[in-house]
XYZ file of C-alpha atoms in Angstrom:
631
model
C 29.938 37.609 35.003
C 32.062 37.692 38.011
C 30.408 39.560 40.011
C 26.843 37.367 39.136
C 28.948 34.308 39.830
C 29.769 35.547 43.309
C 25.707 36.406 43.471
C 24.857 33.060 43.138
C 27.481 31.779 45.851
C 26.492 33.988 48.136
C 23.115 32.695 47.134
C 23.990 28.972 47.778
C 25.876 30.437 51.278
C 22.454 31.711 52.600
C 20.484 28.677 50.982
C 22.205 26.726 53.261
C 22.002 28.298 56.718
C 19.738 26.274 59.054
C 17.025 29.161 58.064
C 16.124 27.506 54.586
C 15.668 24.256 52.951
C 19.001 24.342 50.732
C 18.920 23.910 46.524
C 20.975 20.109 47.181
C 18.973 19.164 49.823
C 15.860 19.794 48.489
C 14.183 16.365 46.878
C 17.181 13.964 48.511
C 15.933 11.214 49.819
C 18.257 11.063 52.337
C 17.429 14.888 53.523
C 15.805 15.246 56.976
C 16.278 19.006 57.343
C 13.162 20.952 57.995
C 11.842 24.439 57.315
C 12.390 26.388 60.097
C 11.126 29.939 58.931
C 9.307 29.244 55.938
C 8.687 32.755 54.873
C 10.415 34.810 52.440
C 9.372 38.493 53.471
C 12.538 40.585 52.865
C 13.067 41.719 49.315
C 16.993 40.614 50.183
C 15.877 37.388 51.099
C 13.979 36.328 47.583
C 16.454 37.890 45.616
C 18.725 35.911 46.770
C 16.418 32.663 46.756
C 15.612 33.465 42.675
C 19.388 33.610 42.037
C 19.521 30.236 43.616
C 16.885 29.100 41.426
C 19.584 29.626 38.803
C 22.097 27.255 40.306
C 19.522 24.240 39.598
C 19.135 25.645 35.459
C 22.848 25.426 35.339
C 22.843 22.037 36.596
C 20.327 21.115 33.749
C 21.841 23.080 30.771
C 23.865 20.689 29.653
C 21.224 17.631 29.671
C 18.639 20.562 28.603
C 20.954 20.562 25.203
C 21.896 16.995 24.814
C 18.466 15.671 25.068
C 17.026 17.773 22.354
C 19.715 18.026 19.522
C 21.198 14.188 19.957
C 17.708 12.921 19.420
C 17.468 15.563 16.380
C 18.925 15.672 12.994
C 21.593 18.297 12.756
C 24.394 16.991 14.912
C 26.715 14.068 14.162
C 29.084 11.588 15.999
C 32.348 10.740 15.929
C 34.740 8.288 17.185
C 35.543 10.441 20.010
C 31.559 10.563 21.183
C 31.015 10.169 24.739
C 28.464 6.156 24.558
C 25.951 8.132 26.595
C 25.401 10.836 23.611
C 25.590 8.183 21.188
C 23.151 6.330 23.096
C 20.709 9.250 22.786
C 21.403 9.533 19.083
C 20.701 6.337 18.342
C 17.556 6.328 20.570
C 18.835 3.465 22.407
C 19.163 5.726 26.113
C 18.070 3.940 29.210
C 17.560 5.404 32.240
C 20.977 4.696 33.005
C 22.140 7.447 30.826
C 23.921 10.083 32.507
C 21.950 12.877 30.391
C 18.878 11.165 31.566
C 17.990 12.629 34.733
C 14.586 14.446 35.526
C 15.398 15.172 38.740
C 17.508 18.012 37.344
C 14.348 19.152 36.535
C 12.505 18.755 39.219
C 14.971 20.466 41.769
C 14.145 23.706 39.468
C 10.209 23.132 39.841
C 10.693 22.151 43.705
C 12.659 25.494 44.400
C 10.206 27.527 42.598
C 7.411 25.905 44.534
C 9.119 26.815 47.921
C 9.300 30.040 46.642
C 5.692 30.226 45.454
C 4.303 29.131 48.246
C 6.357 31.244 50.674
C 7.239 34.203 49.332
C 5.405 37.648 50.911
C 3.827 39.176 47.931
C 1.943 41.950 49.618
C 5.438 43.959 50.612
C 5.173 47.262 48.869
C 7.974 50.263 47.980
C 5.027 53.101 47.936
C 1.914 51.762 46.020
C 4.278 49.637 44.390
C 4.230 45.559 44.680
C 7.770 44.936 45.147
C 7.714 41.059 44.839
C 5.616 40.671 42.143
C 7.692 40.787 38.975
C 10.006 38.382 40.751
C 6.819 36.121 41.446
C 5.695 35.963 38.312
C 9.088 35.439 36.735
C 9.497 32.295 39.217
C 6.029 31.053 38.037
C 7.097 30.743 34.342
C 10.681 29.344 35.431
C 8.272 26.637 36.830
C 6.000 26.627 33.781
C 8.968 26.341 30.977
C 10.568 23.472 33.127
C 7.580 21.462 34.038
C 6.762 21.869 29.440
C 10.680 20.739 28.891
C 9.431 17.584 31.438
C 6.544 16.929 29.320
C 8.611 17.058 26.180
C 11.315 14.847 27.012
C 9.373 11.903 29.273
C 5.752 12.634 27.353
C 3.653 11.962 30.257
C 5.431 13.053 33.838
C 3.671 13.755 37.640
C 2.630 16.728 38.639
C 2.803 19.092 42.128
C 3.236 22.233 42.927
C 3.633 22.995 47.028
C 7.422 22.502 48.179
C 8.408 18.620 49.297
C 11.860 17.878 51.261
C 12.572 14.672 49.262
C 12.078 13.136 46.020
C 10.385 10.182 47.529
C 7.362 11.945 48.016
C 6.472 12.168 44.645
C 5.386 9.225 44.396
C 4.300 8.758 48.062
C 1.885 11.331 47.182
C 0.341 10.394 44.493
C 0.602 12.807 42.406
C -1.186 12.985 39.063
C 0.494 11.769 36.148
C 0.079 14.606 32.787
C 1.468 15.535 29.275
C 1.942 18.593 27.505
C -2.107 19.454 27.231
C -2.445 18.143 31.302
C 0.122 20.277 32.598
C -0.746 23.384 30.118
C -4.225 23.093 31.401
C -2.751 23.330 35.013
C -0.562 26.084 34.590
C -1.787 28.407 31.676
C -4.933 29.900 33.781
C -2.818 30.596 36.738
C 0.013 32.814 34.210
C -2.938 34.511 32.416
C -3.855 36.666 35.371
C -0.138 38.572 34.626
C -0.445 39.308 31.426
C -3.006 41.882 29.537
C -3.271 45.408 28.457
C -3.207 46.631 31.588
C -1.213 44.398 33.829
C 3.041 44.260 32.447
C 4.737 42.250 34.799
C 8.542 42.630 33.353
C 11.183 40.057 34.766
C 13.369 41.485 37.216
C 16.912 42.961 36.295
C 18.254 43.518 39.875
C 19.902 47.075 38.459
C 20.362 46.335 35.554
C 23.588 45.457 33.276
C 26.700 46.019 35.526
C 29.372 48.112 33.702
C 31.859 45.481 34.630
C 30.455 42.300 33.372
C 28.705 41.499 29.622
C 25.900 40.279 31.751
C 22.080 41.204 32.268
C 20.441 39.225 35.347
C 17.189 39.632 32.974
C 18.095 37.099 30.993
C 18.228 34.287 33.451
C 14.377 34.662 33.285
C 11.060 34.021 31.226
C 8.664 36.628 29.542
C 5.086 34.985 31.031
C 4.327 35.900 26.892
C 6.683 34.123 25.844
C 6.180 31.346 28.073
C 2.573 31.118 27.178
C 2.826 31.365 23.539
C 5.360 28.272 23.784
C 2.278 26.502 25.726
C -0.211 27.003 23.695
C 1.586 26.353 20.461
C 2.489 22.938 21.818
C -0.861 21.903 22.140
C -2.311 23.531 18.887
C -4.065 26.536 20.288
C -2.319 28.365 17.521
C -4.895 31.899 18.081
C -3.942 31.943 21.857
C -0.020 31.430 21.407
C -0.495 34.147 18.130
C -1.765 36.317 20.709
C 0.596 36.388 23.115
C 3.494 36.451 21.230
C 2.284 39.835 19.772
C 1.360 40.708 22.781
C 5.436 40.216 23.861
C 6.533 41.785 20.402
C 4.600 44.451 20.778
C 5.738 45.714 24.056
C 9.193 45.835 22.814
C 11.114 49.108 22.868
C 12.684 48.485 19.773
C 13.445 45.467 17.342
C 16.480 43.392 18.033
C 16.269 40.960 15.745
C 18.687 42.954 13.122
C 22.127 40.977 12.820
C 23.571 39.489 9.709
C 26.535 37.483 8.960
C 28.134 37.976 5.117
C 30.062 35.595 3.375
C 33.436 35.849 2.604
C 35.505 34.872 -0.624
C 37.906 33.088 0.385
C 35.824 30.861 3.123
C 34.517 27.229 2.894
C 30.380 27.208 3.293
C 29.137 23.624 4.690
C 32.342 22.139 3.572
C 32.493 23.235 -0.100
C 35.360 26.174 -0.989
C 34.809 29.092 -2.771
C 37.816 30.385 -4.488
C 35.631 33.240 -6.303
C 32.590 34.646 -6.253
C 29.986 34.975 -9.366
C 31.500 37.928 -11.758
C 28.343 39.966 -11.154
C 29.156 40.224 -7.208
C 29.079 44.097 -6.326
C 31.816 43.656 -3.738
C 31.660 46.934 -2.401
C 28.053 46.547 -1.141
C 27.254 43.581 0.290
C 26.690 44.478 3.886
C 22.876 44.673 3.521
C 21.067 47.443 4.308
C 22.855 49.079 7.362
C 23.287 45.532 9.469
C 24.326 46.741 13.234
C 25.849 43.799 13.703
C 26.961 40.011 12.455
C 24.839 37.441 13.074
C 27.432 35.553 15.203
C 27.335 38.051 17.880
C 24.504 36.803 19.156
C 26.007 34.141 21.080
C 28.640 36.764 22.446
C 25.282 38.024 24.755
C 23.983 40.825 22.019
C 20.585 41.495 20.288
C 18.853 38.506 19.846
C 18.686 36.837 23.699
C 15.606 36.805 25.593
C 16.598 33.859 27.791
C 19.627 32.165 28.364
C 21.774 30.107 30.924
C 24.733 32.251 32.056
C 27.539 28.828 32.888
C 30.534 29.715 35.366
C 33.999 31.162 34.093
C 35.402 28.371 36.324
C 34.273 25.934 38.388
C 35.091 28.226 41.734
C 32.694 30.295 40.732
C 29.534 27.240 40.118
C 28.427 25.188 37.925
C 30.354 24.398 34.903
C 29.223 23.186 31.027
C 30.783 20.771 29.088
C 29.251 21.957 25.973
C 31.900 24.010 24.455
C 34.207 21.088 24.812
C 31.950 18.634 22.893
C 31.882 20.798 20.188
C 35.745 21.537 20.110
C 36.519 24.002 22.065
C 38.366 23.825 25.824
C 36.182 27.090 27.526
C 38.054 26.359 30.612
C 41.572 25.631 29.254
C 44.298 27.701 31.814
C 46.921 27.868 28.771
C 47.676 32.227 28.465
C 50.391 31.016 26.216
C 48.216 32.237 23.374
C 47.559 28.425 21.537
C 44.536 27.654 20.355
C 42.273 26.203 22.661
C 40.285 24.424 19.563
C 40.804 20.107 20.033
C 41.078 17.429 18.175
C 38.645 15.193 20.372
C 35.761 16.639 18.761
C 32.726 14.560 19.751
C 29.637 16.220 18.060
C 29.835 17.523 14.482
C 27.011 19.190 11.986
C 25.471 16.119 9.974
C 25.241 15.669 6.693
C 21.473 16.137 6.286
C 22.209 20.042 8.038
C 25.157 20.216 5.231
C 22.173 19.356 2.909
C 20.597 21.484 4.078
C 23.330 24.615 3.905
C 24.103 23.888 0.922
C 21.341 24.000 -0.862
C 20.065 27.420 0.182
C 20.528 29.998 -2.193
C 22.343 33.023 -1.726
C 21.135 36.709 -2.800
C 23.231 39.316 -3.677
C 23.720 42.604 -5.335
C 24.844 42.690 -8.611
C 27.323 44.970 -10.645
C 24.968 45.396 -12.930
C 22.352 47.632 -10.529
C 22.028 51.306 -10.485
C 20.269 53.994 -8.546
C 17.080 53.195 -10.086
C 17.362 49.803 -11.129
C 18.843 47.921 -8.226
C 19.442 44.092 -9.938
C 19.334 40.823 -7.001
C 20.775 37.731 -8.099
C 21.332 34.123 -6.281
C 23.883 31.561 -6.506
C 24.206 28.053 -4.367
C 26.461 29.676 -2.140
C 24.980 28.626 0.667
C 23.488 29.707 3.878
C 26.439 31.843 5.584
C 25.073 31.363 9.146
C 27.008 27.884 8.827
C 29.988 29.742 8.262
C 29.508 31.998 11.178
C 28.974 29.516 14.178
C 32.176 27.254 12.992
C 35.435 27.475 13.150
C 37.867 25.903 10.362
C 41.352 25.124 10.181
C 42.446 24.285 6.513
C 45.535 21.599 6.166
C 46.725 22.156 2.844
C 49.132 19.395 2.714
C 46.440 16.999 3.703
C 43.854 18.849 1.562
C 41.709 18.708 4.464
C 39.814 20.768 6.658
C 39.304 20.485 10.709
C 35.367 21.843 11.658
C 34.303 23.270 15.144
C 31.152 23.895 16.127
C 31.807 27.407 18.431
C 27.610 28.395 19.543
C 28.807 27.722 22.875
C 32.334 28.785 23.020
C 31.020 31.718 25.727
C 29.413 29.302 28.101
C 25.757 30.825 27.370
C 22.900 28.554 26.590
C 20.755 30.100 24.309
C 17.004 29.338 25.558
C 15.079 31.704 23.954
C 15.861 34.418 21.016
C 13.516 37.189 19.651
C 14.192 35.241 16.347
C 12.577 31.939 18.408
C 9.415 34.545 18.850
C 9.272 35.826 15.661
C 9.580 31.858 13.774
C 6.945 30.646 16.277
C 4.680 33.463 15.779
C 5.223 32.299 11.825
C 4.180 28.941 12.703
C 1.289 29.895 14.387
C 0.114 32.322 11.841
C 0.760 29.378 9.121
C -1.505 27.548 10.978
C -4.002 29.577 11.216
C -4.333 30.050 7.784
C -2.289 32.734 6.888
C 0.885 31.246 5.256
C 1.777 34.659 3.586
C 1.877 36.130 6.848
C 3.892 33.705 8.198
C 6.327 33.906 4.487
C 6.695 37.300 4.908
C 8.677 36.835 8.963
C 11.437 35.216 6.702
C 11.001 37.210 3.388
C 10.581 40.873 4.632
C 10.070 40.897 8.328
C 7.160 42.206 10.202
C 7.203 45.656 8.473
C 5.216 48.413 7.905
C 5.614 48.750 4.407
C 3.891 45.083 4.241
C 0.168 46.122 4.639
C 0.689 49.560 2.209
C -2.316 50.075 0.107
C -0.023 51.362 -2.366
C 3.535 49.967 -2.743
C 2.914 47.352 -0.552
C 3.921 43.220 -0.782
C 1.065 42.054 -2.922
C 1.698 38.482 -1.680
C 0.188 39.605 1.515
C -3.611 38.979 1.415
C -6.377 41.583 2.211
C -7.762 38.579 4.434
C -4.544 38.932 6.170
C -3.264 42.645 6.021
C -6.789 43.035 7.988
C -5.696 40.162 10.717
C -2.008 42.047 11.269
C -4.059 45.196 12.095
C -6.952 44.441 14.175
C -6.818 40.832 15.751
C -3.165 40.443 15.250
C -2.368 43.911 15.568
C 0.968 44.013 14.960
C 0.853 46.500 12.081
C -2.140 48.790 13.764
C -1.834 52.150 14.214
C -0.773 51.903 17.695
C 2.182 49.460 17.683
C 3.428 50.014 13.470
C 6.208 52.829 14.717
C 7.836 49.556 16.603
C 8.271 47.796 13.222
C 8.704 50.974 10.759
C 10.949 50.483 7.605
C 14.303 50.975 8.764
C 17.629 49.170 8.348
C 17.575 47.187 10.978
C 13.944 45.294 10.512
C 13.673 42.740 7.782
C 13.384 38.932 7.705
C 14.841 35.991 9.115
C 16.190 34.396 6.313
C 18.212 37.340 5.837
C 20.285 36.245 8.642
C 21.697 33.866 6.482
C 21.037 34.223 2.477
C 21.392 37.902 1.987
C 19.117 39.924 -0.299
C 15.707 37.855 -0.184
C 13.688 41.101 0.177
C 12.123 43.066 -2.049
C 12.150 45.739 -0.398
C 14.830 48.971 -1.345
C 15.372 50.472 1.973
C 17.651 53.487 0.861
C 14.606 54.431 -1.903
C 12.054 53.257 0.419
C 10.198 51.723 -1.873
C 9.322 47.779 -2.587
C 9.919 46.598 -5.781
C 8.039 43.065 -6.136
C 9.722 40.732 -8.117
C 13.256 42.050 -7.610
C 14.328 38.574 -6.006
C 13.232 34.839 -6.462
C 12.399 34.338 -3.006
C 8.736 34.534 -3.543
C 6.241 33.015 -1.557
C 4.846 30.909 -4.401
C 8.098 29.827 -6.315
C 9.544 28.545 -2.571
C 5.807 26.955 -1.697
C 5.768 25.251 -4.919
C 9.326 23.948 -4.814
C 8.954 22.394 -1.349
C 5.472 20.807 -2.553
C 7.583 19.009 -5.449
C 10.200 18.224 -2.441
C 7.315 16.605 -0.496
C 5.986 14.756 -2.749
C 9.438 13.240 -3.956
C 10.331 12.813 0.045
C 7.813 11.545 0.958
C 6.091 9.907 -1.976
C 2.600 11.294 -0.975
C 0.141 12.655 -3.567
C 0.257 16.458 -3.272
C -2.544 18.605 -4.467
C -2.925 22.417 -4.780
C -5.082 23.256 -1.694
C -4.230 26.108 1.029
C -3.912 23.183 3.250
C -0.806 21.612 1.377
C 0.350 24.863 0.910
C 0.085 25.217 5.144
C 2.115 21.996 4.758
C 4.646 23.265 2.303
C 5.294 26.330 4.351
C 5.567 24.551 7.791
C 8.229 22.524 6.242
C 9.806 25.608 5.194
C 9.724 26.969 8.333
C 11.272 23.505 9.866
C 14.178 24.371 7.440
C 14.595 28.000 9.240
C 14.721 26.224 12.034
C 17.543 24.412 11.156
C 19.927 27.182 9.674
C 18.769 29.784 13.130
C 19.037 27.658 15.631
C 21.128 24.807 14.733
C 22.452 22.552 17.963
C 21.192 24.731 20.647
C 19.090 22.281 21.688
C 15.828 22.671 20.340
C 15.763 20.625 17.419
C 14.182 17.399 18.401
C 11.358 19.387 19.949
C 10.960 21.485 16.695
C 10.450 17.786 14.623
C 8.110 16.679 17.473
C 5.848 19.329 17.138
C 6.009 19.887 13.671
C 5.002 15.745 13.215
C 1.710 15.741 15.852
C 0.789 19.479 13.785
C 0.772 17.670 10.916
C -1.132 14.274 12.515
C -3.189 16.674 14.532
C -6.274 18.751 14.970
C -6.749 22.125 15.705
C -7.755 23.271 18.934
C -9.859 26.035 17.143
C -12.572 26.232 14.676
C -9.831 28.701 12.600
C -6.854 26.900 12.497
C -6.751 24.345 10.056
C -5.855 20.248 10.730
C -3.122 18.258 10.324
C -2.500 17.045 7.252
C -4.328 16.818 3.471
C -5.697 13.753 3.656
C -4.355 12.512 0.490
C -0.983 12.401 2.599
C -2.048 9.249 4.554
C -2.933 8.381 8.593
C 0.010 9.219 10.872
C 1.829 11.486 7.733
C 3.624 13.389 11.017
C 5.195 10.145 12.568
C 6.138 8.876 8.916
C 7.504 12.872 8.359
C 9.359 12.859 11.507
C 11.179 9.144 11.372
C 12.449 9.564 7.565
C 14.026 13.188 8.447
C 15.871 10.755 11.265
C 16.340 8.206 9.374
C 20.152 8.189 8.582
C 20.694 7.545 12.415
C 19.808 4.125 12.434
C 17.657 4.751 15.316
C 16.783 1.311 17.254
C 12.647 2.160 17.856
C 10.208 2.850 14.912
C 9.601 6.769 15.147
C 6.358 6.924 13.315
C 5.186 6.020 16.697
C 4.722 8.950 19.515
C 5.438 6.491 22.208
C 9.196 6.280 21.157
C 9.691 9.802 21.284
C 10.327 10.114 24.500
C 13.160 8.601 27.091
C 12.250 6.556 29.867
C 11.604 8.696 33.230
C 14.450 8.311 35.862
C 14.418 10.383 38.898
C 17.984 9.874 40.099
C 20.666 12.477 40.186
């Protein structure tokens, strides 16, 4: 980390010489310096240049976070909050706030458009094209940033050749577009890099140094994954299907294999356990072969695709003061050994996301199996990845408990995970009318052992074992070795509630009905939670049960990714789904329409409810903050 650190200053150094437009002076009004040698046409040069495209995601991380889980329903305040946070939680921000900045934004998009425009893409090592994976990398750094615009201010203008000061954008007249506007814009133009026979993979400088837990990789975008996010915004559910397939299947392997297990003596969303049901086979409960907990994730392993690498200190750049909001002092200079846990907490999980934990059932393997009759059983334990992104300090003689939030206690901002891919293919393939396919991401994983004629999950349907091997061909002869039955592929809800499959992976055989997590018992329990919710007549048609499962999948949402930021945007999307229709003839619209006009704002502003928020969220307009370009 180090050693990247030092990267990126020498980055900034270079990015300042009279040679190039500098990151900070770039969109100042006040800047008069001019481009002197606009060309980029040493490999040394651009390396540098797309390292010092990282300096302006830094600067954003922390308003990249704020802005999406404040506004969302997982987090919490306290008396300690910071009035700009619980300004945004309240929905009360002005343009005042200090997390309320696009021009954080738009230094990112600015830099990449310098770099667009000027960098020398015919420079070749041989026959090969020795700029381009770094070009196209830069042009979905600029495609993510200008969507994250789109979802935070709606409706936001729109350039891409390099300007000198932020002035210009609106001396320029640039046009104003959403989410579909700037999709249209940008979507073509990424298209030409991705295919069956063009792979374009994002440039790891080398590769992971042996000194440093650190991959340069991960500071940038798969143009698959990039796209698929695109397109599921704006309802083209078959176009962001395909891509993310596309991106799964070009894997080498699956990484989307860790697991966290409860323990006996820990507290799950605030509720102690002192002992575990009498049928708990304590001696195997680490799931089939897990090569890893789930909480090492956040330490850098298995799951990242994208994240936000923050400095060790702020001599070596930019600095986050997430860890600290949540608890934790990242940069405290104590070696004494003391904790460096506070009490000036200022963001806790809610109680809706306690709810939430709480309520999830927990599978596990009872005494009472044997090696032919293997026996799953559930009790409200709860989901466990609660339990393995906090930290808790128990005060007996208060008979309290002290909670820290510790996803960011690394300094690495999670942007995206396989698990984001794999969830957002589900939601796709829910929408386009194949909820078992998108049941069976969280029940069993996208396995093999799925489409078997013989011995195969019956809840998938011909209709749909057909789709995962020809248009959606995940499962085809080709690409099935990359998701073969082995320990370390099942389904995201595994993560947290333990045994949900069906599937006996030392027998290598699937035993249907072995658990209760079945795709019709959990549909038909969230119909009866709709309708209770959200007092609307439910009926028994595939499109309520598209409904059912996409709140299902909002639920998944909130035990994976719970206050990395995303969560606002998840509700948003979810709510204009469900008010929406379907950019293709095979996807299916919105809501039933025994639900009622506008069922999506009306979803989205009673699941935010208990904030007290100060605008009426069942309208679209008051989703979004008011657009500031100051710094």
């Amino acid at each position: 980390m180090k050693m990247m650190m030092s990267m990126l200053g020498a980055a900034l150094f270079i990015l300042q010489s009279p040679v190039f437009v500098s990151c900070d002076d770039m969109l100042e009004t006040e800047s008069t310096r001019q481009v002197f040698d606009p060309k980029l046409d040493q490999k040394t040069d651009t390396i540098f240049y797309a390292l010092g495209i990282l300096q302006g995601m830094q600067q954003m991380a922390d308003q990249y976070v704020f802005q999406g889980e404040m506004r969302g329903d997982l987090v919490q305040t306290t008396p300690y909050t910071d009035n700009d946070l619980r300004y945004l939680a309240n929905f009360s921000a002005t343009t005042e706030n200090k997390y309320d900045s696009a021009y954080v934004y738009y230094r990112v998009i600015n830099n990449c458009n310098y770099y667009i425009a000027h960098v020398d893409t015919t420079l070749r090592t041989g026959s090969d094209f020795v700029m381009m994976n770094e070009y196209v990398a830069v042009k979905a750094v600029r495609a993510w940033t200008y969507m994250q615009l789109a979802r935070v201010y709606g409706t936001v203008p729109f350039y891409t050749e390099p300007l000198t000061q932020i002035s210009q954008i609106d001396e320029g007249h640039y046009p104003e577009l959403d989410m579909a506007g700037i999709v249209s814009q940008l979507a073509g133009d990424l298209e030409q890099y991705t295919g069956a026979d063009k792979l374009y993979p994002v440039p790891d400088y080398g590769g992971t140094p042996s000194y440093a837990n650190f991959d340069p990789s991960y500071i940038f975008f798969p143009v698959d994954v990039v796209l698929g996010e695109m397109y599921l915004e704006t309802g083209q559910y078959e176009k962001a299907a395909n891509h993310y397939v596309r991106y799964l299947t070009r894997l080498a392997e699956n990484t989307h294999s860790a697991f966290m297990q409860p323990y006996s003596n820990g507290r799950m969303g605030g509720r102690r356990f002192t002992e575990l049901p009498s049928d708990w086979d304590n001696s195997n409960q680490n799931f089939p072969r897990a090569y890893g907990m789930w909480q090492s994730i956040f330490n850098g392993y298995n799951d990242f695709i994208t994240y936000i690498p923050m400095a060790a200190s702020s001599l070596e750049g930019a600095t986050t003061v997430l860890p600290l909001t949540y608890g934790y002092d990242f940069y405290a200079t104590d070696k004494t050994g003391n904790s460096r846990y506070i009490d000036e907490t200022q963001l806790v999980a809610s109680d809706s996301y306690l709810n939430l934990v709480n309520q999830t059932d927990f599978y596990y393997l009872s005494t009472t199996s044997t090696t032919t009759n293997r026996v799953i059983s559930s009790v409200k334990l709860g989901d466990t990845r609660y339990k393995a992104v906090v930290h808790e300090d128990e005060d007996l003689e208060s008979d309290s408990v002290k909670v820290w939030i510790t996803k960011f206690n690394n300094a690495r901002i999670p942007l995206y995970r396989t698990s984001t891919v794999l969830l957002h293919l589900a939601e796709a393939f829910n929408r386009l009318g194949m909820p078992d396919a998108a049941f069976a991401i969280l029940k069993d994983g996208i396995n093999e052992y799925l489409i078997r004629e013989e011995g195969g999950a019956a809840y998938i349907t011909p209709e749909t074992r057909l789709a995962l091997t020809t248009t959606y061909p995940l499962l085809s002869d080709a690409y099935k070795s990359h998701f073969a039955d082995t320990y370390n592929n099942f389904g995201i809800h595994m993560h947290g509630a333990g045994y949900v499959s069906d599937y006996d992976v030392d027998n290598r055989v699937y035993l249907p009905g072995l658990t209760t997590y079945q795709l019709d018992t959990i549909v038909g329990l969230k119909l009866k939670d709709i309708q209770t919710v959200y007092g609307v007549n439910v009926g028994a048609t595939k499109q309520d049960s598209i409904n059912a499962m996409e709140d299902i999948l909002c639920d998944e949402y909130a035990l994976e990714f719970a206050f990395e930021g995303t969560r606002f945007y998840d509700l948003c999307r979810l709510a204009r789904h469900k008010n929406g229709h379907a950019a293709s003839a095979s996807a299916f619209d919105g809501s039933p329409a025994t639900y009622g006009a506008n069922y999506g704002g009306r979803w989205l502003a009673r699941k935010l409810a208990f904030k007290n928020p100060t605008v009426n969220l069942e309208e679209e307009s008051n989703w979004y903050l008011p657009l500031t370009r100051k710094k």
